[in-house]
PDB file of C-alpha atoms in Angstrom:
ATOM      1  CA  MET A   1     289.793  75.448 180.366  1.00 84.00           C
ATOM      2  CA  ARG A   2     286.530  77.443 180.259  1.00 92.00           C
ATOM      3  CA  LEU A   3     284.211  77.700 183.246  1.00 97.00           C
ATOM      4  CA  LEU A   4     280.774  79.050 183.798  1.00 97.00           C
ATOM      5  CA  ILE A   5     279.896  80.593 187.143  1.00 98.00           C
ATOM      6  CA  VAL A   6     276.169  81.037 187.942  1.00 97.00           C
ATOM      7  CA  GLU A   7     275.649  83.207 191.114  1.00 95.00           C
ATOM      8  CA  ASP A   8     273.052  85.851 191.812  1.00 93.00           C
ATOM      9  CA  GLU A   9     275.030  87.723 194.465  1.00 94.00           C
ATOM     10  CA  PRO A  10     277.136  90.348 192.411  1.00 95.00           C
ATOM     11  CA  ASP A  11     279.995  90.592 194.907  1.00 95.00           C
ATOM     12  CA  MET A  12     280.278  86.815 195.266  1.00 95.00           C
ATOM     13  CA  LEU A  13     280.150  86.437 191.454  1.00 96.00           C
ATOM     14  CA  ASP A  14     282.965  88.879 190.970  1.00 96.00           C
ATOM     15  CA  THR A  15     285.023  87.227 193.714  1.00 96.00           C
ATOM     16  CA  LEU A  16     284.574  83.740 192.280  1.00 97.00           C
ATOM     17  CA  ALA A  17     285.247  84.837 188.648  1.00 96.00           C
ATOM     18  CA  GLU A  18     288.425  86.803 189.629  1.00 95.00           C
ATOM     19  CA  ALA A  19     289.683  83.886 191.628  1.00 96.00           C
ATOM     20  CA  MET A  20     289.111  81.412 188.879  1.00 95.00           C
ATOM     21  CA  ARG A  21     290.757  83.659 186.303  1.00 93.00           C
ATOM     22  CA  GLY A  22     293.653  83.911 188.573  1.00 91.00           C
ATOM     23  CA  GLU A  23     293.949  80.177 188.365  1.00 90.00           C
ATOM     24  CA  GLY A  24     294.275  80.457 184.597  1.00 87.00           C
ATOM     25  CA  TYR A  25     290.678  79.640 183.513  1.00 92.00           C
ATOM     26  CA  ALA A  26     288.604  81.494 181.004  1.00 91.00           C
ATOM     27  CA  VAL A  27     285.409  82.415 182.878  1.00 95.00           C
ATOM     28  CA  ASP A  28     281.895  83.265 181.762  1.00 96.00           C
ATOM     29  CA  GLU A  29     279.458  84.618 184.251  1.00 97.00           C
ATOM     30  CA  ALA A  30     275.696  84.507 184.729  1.00 96.00           C
ATOM     31  CA  ALA A  31     273.617  86.386 187.356  1.00 95.00           C
ATOM     32  CA  ASP A  32     270.670  84.024 187.570  1.00 94.00           C
ATOM     33  CA  GLY A  33     269.484  80.615 186.724  1.00 93.00           C
ATOM     34  CA  GLU A  34     267.873  81.566 183.396  1.00 94.00           C
ATOM     35  CA  GLU A  35     271.037  83.152 181.993  1.00 96.00           C
ATOM     36  CA  GLY A  36     273.063  80.365 183.423  1.00 95.00           C
ATOM     37  CA  LEU A  37     270.959  77.702 181.796  1.00 96.00           C
ATOM     38  CA  PHE A  38     271.105  79.452 178.404  1.00 96.00           C
ATOM     39  CA  LYS A  39     274.844  79.679 178.469  1.00 96.00           C
ATOM     40  CA  ALA A  40     275.235  76.124 179.866  1.00 96.00           C
ATOM     41  CA  LEU A  41     273.320  74.748 176.915  1.00 95.00           C
ATOM     42  CA  GLU A  42     274.805  76.843 174.245  1.00 93.00           C
ATOM     43  CA  ILE A  43     278.505  76.493 175.204  1.00 92.00           C
ATOM     44  CA  ASP A  44     280.513  73.376 175.949  1.00 92.00           C
ATOM     45  CA  TYR A  45     282.042  74.350 179.279  1.00 95.00           C
ATOM     46  CA  ASP A  46     284.758  72.270 181.010  1.00 93.00           C
ATOM     47  CA  LEU A  47     282.923  72.842 184.381  1.00 96.00           C
ATOM     48  CA  ILE A  48     280.064  74.754 185.759  1.00 97.00           C
ATOM     49  CA  ILE A  49     280.003  76.358 189.272  1.00 97.00           C
ATOM     50  CA  CYS A  50     276.409  76.953 190.272  1.00 95.00           C
ATOM     51  CA  ASP A  51     274.742  78.481 193.379  1.00 93.00           C
ATOM     52  CA  VAL A  52     271.632  76.718 194.686  1.00 90.00           C
ATOM     53  CA  MET A  53     269.437  79.662 195.765  1.00 89.00           C
ATOM     54  CA  MET A  54     268.824  81.890 192.654  1.00 90.00           C
ATOM     55  CA  PRO A  55     265.893  83.676 190.968  1.00 86.00           C
ATOM     56  CA  VAL A  56     264.045  82.324 187.973  1.00 88.00           C
ATOM     57  CA  TYR A  57     265.574  78.792 188.073  1.00 91.00           C
ATOM     58  CA  ASP A  58     267.315  77.624 191.197  1.00 90.00           C
ATOM     59  CA  GLY A  59     270.513  75.535 191.018  1.00 90.00           C
ATOM     60  CA  PHE A  60     268.566  72.267 191.208  1.00 90.00           C
ATOM     61  CA  GLU A  61     266.389  73.093 188.365  1.00 92.00           C
ATOM     62  CA  LEU A  62     269.335  74.370 186.282  1.00 94.00           C
ATOM     63  CA  LEU A  63     271.131  71.065 187.021  1.00 93.00           C
ATOM     64  CA  ARG A  64     268.078  68.981 186.102  1.00 92.00           C
ATOM     65  CA  ARG A  65     267.746  70.769 182.704  1.00 94.00           C
ATOM     66  CA  VAL A  66     271.454  70.595 181.878  1.00 94.00           C
ATOM     67  CA  ARG A  67     271.624  66.891 182.748  1.00 93.00           C
ATOM     68  CA  GLN A  68     268.965  66.205 180.140  1.00 93.00           C
ATOM     69  CA  VAL A  69     271.411  66.990 177.467  1.00 93.00           C
ATOM     70  CA  LYS A  70     274.950  67.403 178.772  1.00 93.00           C
ATOM     71  CA  LYS A  71     277.492  65.639 181.044  1.00 91.00           C
ATOM     72  CA  THR A  72     279.308  68.802 181.957  1.00 94.00           C
ATOM     73  CA  PRO A  73     280.788  68.494 185.536  1.00 94.00           C
ATOM     74  CA  VAL A  74     278.782  70.732 187.971  1.00 96.00           C
ATOM     75  CA  LEU A  75     279.950  71.953 191.325  1.00 96.00           C
ATOM     76  CA  MET A  76     277.163  73.272 193.489  1.00 93.00           C
ATOM     77  CA  LEU A  77     277.504  76.067 196.035  1.00 92.00           C
ATOM     78  CA  THR A  78     275.114  76.557 198.835  1.00 86.00           C
ATOM     79  CA  ALA A  79     274.620  78.285 202.161  1.00 79.00           C
ATOM     80  CA  ARG A  80     272.235  75.567 203.228  1.00 69.00           C
ATOM     81  CA  THR A  81     273.668  73.288 205.947  1.00 65.00           C
ATOM     82  CA  LYS A  82     271.132  70.444 205.871  1.00 68.00           C
ATOM     83  CA  VAL A  83     272.510  67.165 204.797  1.00 76.00           C
ATOM     84  CA  GLN A  84     269.396  66.353 202.908  1.00 75.00           C
ATOM     85  CA  ASP A  85     269.974  69.425 200.561  1.00 73.00           C
ATOM     86  CA  ARG A  86     273.440  68.098 199.679  1.00 75.00           C
ATOM     87  CA  ILE A  87     272.065  64.634 199.109  1.00 79.00           C
ATOM     88  CA  HIS A  88     269.337  66.092 196.848  1.00 77.00           C
ATOM     89  CA  GLY A  89     272.031  68.028 194.716  1.00 77.00           C
ATOM     90  CA  LEU A  90     274.320  64.980 194.410  1.00 80.00           C
ATOM     91  CA  ASP A  91     271.355  62.651 193.530  1.00 80.00           C
ATOM     92  CA  SER A  92     270.216  65.174 190.972  1.00 80.00           C
ATOM     93  CA  GLY A  93     273.478  64.899 189.077  1.00 85.00           C
ATOM     94  CA  ALA A  94     275.899  67.302 190.770  1.00 90.00           C
ATOM     95  CA  ASP A  95     279.527  66.175 190.725  1.00 93.00           C
ATOM     96  CA  ASP A  96     280.533  67.935 193.882  1.00 93.00           C
ATOM     97  CA  TYR A  97     279.137  70.223 196.655  1.00 90.00           C
ATOM     98  CA  LEU A  98     280.810  73.060 198.521  1.00 90.00           C
ATOM     99  CA  ALA A  99     279.267  75.030 201.354  1.00 87.00           C
ATOM    100  CA  LYS A 100     279.371  78.867 201.731  1.00 87.00           C
ATOM    101  CA  PRO A 101     281.302  80.791 202.779  1.00 89.00           C
ATOM    102  CA  VAL A 102     283.632  79.381 200.090  1.00 91.00           C
ATOM    103  CA  ASP A 103     287.408  78.930 200.635  1.00 94.00           C
ATOM    104  CA  LEU A 104     288.794  79.866 197.242  1.00 96.00           C
ATOM    105  CA  ASN A 105     291.834  77.516 197.607  1.00 94.00           C
ATOM    106  CA  GLU A 106     289.521  74.618 198.248  1.00 95.00           C
ATOM    107  CA  LEU A 107     287.269  75.683 195.350  1.00 96.00           C
ATOM    108  CA  ALA A 108     290.316  75.794 192.953  1.00 95.00           C
ATOM    109  CA  ALA A 109     291.438  72.260 194.182  1.00 93.00           C
ATOM    110  CA  ARG A 110     287.948  70.811 193.654  1.00 94.00           C
ATOM    111  CA  VAL A 111     287.635  72.372 190.180  1.00 95.00           C
ATOM    112  CA  ARG A 112     291.011  70.821 189.183  1.00 92.00           C
ATOM    113  CA  ALA A 113     289.891  67.396 190.568  1.00 92.00           C
ATOM    114  CA  LEU A 114     286.611  67.464 188.829  1.00 94.00           C
ATOM    115  CA  ILE A 115     288.178  68.279 185.497  1.00 91.00           C
ATOM    116  CA  ARG A 116     290.834  65.629 185.954  1.00 88.00           C
ATOM    117  CA  ARG A 117     288.097  63.127 186.731  1.00 88.00           C
ATOM    118  CA  ALA A 118     285.942  64.136 183.782  1.00 87.00           C
ATOM    119  CA  HIS A 119     288.775  63.140 181.514  1.00 84.00           C
ATOM    120  CA  GLY A 120     289.625  59.929 183.325  1.00 81.00           C
ATOM    121  CA  ASN A 121     292.898  61.113 185.015  1.00 78.00           C
ATOM    122  CA  ALA A 122     293.093  60.067 188.646  1.00 76.00           C
ATOM    123  CA  SER A 123     296.557  61.614 189.162  1.00 84.00           C
ATOM    124  CA  PRO A 124     297.275  65.297 188.720  1.00 89.00           C
ATOM    125  CA  VAL A 125     300.590  64.426 186.999  1.00 92.00           C
ATOM    126  CA  ILE A 126     300.551  63.323 183.385  1.00 91.00           C
ATOM    127  CA  THR A 127     303.682  62.078 181.795  1.00 92.00           C
ATOM    128  CA  LEU A 128     304.156  61.990 177.935  1.00 92.00           C
ATOM    129  CA  GLY A 129     307.607  60.930 177.069  1.00 90.00           C
ATOM    130  CA  GLU A 130     310.048  63.385 178.602  1.00 93.00           C
ATOM    131  CA  VAL A 131     307.311  65.920 179.283  1.00 94.00           C
ATOM    132  CA  GLU A 132     305.689  65.922 182.744  1.00 95.00           C
ATOM    133  CA  ILE A 133     302.560  68.167 183.297  1.00 94.00           C
ATOM    134  CA  ASP A 134     301.422  68.669 186.939  1.00 94.00           C
ATOM    135  CA  THR A 135     297.858  69.898 186.574  1.00 90.00           C
ATOM    136  CA  SER A 136     297.568  70.627 190.306  1.00 88.00           C
ATOM    137  CA  ALA A 137     300.693  72.920 190.464  1.00 89.00           C
ATOM    138  CA  GLN A 138     300.235  73.973 186.829  1.00 90.00           C
ATOM    139  CA  THR A 139     303.909  73.241 186.144  1.00 93.00           C
ATOM    140  CA  VAL A 140     305.681  71.552 183.236  1.00 96.00           C
ATOM    141  CA  LYS A 141     309.039  69.809 183.136  1.00 95.00           C
ATOM    142  CA  VAL A 142     310.938  68.415 180.152  1.00 95.00           C
ATOM    143  CA  ALA A 143     313.609  65.757 181.053  1.00 92.00           C
ATOM    144  CA  GLY A 144     313.214  66.802 184.733  1.00 93.00           C
ATOM    145  CA  GLN A 145     313.939  70.431 183.980  1.00 95.00           C
ATOM    146  CA  PRO A 146     311.296  73.078 184.669  1.00 95.00           C
ATOM    147  CA  VAL A 147     309.882  74.889 181.558  1.00 95.00           C
ATOM    148  CA  ILE A 148     308.249  78.354 181.905  1.00 95.00           C
ATOM    149  CA  LEU A 149     304.979  78.745 180.034  1.00 94.00           C
ATOM    150  CA  THR A 150     302.676  81.714 179.693  1.00 91.00           C
ATOM    151  CA  GLY A 151     299.171  81.356 181.070  1.00 88.00           C
ATOM    152  CA  ARG A 152     297.691  80.824 177.623  1.00 88.00           C
ATOM    153  CA  GLU A 153     300.421  78.391 176.583  1.00 92.00           C
ATOM    154  CA  TYR A 154     299.730  76.279 179.716  1.00 93.00           C
ATOM    155  CA  ALA A 155     295.982  76.424 179.176  1.00 90.00           C
ATOM    156  CA  LEU A 156     296.340  75.178 175.564  1.00 92.00           C
ATOM    157  CA  LEU A 157     298.712  72.422 176.708  1.00 93.00           C
ATOM    158  CA  GLU A 158     296.497  71.219 179.427  1.00 92.00           C
ATOM    159  CA  PHE A 159     293.434  71.273 177.279  1.00 91.00           C
ATOM    160  CA  CYS A 160     295.138  69.125 174.643  1.00 91.00           C
ATOM    161  CA  VAL A 161     296.752  66.812 177.175  1.00 91.00           C
ATOM    162  CA  GLN A 162     293.426  66.040 178.860  1.00 89.00           C
ATOM    163  CA  ARG A 163     292.217  65.022 175.383  1.00 89.00           C
ATOM    164  CA  ARG A 164     295.383  63.262 174.283  1.00 89.00           C
ATOM    165  CA  GLY A 165     294.917  60.957 171.362  1.00 87.00           C
ATOM    166  CA  LYS A 166     292.143  63.028 169.924  1.00 90.00           C
ATOM    167  CA  ILE A 167     292.215  65.583 167.226  1.00 92.00           C
ATOM    168  CA  ILE A 168     291.235  69.050 168.540  1.00 92.00           C
ATOM    169  CA  THR A 169     290.047  71.689 166.142  1.00 90.00           C
ATOM    170  CA  ARG A 170     291.144  75.374 166.252  1.00 87.00           C
ATOM    171  CA  THR A 171     287.438  76.285 166.891  1.00 87.00           C
ATOM    172  CA  GLN A 172     287.560  74.075 170.088  1.00 88.00           C
ATOM    173  CA  LEU A 173     290.702  75.675 171.243  1.00 88.00           C
ATOM    174  CA  TYR A 174     289.444  79.196 170.769  1.00 84.00           C
ATOM    175  CA  GLU A 175     286.120  78.375 172.581  1.00 84.00           C
ATOM    176  CA  HIS A 176     287.935  76.858 175.525  1.00 85.00           C
ATOM    177  CA  LEU A 177     290.816  79.282 175.951  1.00 82.00           C
ATOM    178  CA  HIS A 178     288.823  82.472 175.751  1.00 81.00           C
ATOM    179  CA  ASP A 179     285.746  83.698 177.641  1.00 83.00           C
ATOM    180  CA  GLU A 180     282.925  85.899 176.285  1.00 82.00           C
ATOM    181  CA  ASN A 181     284.828  89.122 177.083  1.00 77.00           C
ATOM    182  CA  ASP A 182     287.913  88.176 174.982  1.00 72.00           C
ATOM    183  CA  SER A 183     288.589  89.248 171.406  1.00 65.00           C
ATOM    184  CA  PRO A 184     291.246  86.726 170.415  1.00 61.00           C
ATOM    185  CA  VAL A 185     293.525  87.354 167.410  1.00 59.00           C
ATOM    186  CA  SER A 186     292.791  84.923 164.582  1.00 61.00           C
ATOM    187  CA  ASN A 187     296.233  83.376 164.485  1.00 71.00           C
ATOM    188  CA  LEU A 188     296.881  83.250 168.250  1.00 79.00           C
ATOM    189  CA  VAL A 189     296.379  79.387 168.473  1.00 84.00           C
ATOM    190  CA  ASP A 190     299.078  78.884 165.862  1.00 85.00           C
ATOM    191  CA  VAL A 191     301.432  81.252 167.806  1.00 88.00           C
ATOM    192  CA  HIS A 192     300.910  79.267 171.036  1.00 89.00           C
ATOM    193  CA  VAL A 193     301.449  75.958 169.295  1.00 91.00           C
ATOM    194  CA  PHE A 194     304.641  77.303 167.778  1.00 92.00           C
ATOM    195  CA  ASN A 195     305.919  78.394 171.097  1.00 94.00           C
ATOM    196  CA  LEU A 196     305.013  75.171 172.819  1.00 94.00           C
ATOM    197  CA  ARG A 197     306.895  73.200 170.189  1.00 94.00           C
ATOM    198  CA  LYS A 198     309.985  75.316 170.807  1.00 94.00           C
ATOM    199  CA  LYS A 199     309.840  74.702 174.511  1.00 95.00           C
ATOM    200  CA  LEU A 200     308.601  71.020 174.601  1.00 94.00           C
ATOM    201  CA  GLY A 201     309.887  69.548 171.229  1.00 91.00           C
ATOM    202  CA  GLN A 202     308.867  69.930 167.643  1.00 90.00           C
ATOM    203  CA  ASP A 203     307.076  66.607 167.569  1.00 90.00           C
ATOM    204  CA  PHE A 204     305.125  67.003 170.836  1.00 92.00           C
ATOM    205  CA  ILE A 205     302.063  68.569 169.101  1.00 92.00           C
ATOM    206  CA  VAL A 206     300.977  67.116 165.681  1.00 91.00           C
ATOM    207  CA  THR A 207     299.325  69.119 163.098  1.00 90.00           C
ATOM    208  CA  HIS A 208     296.491  67.494 161.173  1.00 91.00           C
ATOM    209  CA  ARG A 209     296.131  69.720 158.067  1.00 88.00           C
ATOM    210  CA  GLY A 210     292.641  71.190 157.833  1.00 86.00           C
ATOM    211  CA  ARG A 211     291.503  69.380 160.964  1.00 89.00           C
ATOM    212  CA  GLY A 212     293.528  70.643 164.005  1.00 90.00           C
ATOM    213  CA  TYR A 213     296.076  69.370 166.452  1.00 92.00           C
ATOM    214  CA  SER A 214     296.723  66.436 168.608  1.00 92.00           C
ATOM    215  CA  ILE A 215     299.012  65.159 171.388  1.00 90.00           C
ATOM    216  CA  GLY A 216     299.745  61.490 171.333  1.00 77.00           C
ATOM    217  CA  ALA A 217     298.447  59.093 174.008  1.00 53.00           C
TER     218      ALA A 217
END
């Protein structure tokens, strides 16, 4: 999953980005509302974390402009304590609100919940045949037995599972598994798919020649 964090305080931006990368996400960063809006409109993120008080465009204006063209889940961060500010953000199209100072564990839990909700999954546990994926704990079992995946393998698996029943192109996988600072190897997706098949079963991920991959509903 690929996130965008828009925050004008450098230390806070670094802290949030490091924490979300530690949770296994690819993370892009923006230091003000103008840069954040450009990236939010150019790239299909799985979720945007956006501060309210920022130069150029504040979080409300960024949200308003994003909502004109995209349904990307947006989690707003604010140091404001007034209920009316939170109501304004939610009524403007925000999916969730979190007050500063941010508890990083709570932030990670809210991000997971918003991504699940965006794909219509109420439960964090998704079961496909003998494969069980817990998107909250980020663990995988096959026939009840734990399976160890690398961070990239798990990220690819969850991205596909959240979109089960749909064909996912290699381009989509590259764009969502890597952030703007990565230089991915061209055949890396194929390597991850090969390894996942070894661990989860040869038929778990289906190849659609010339189109991409899919995991059954």
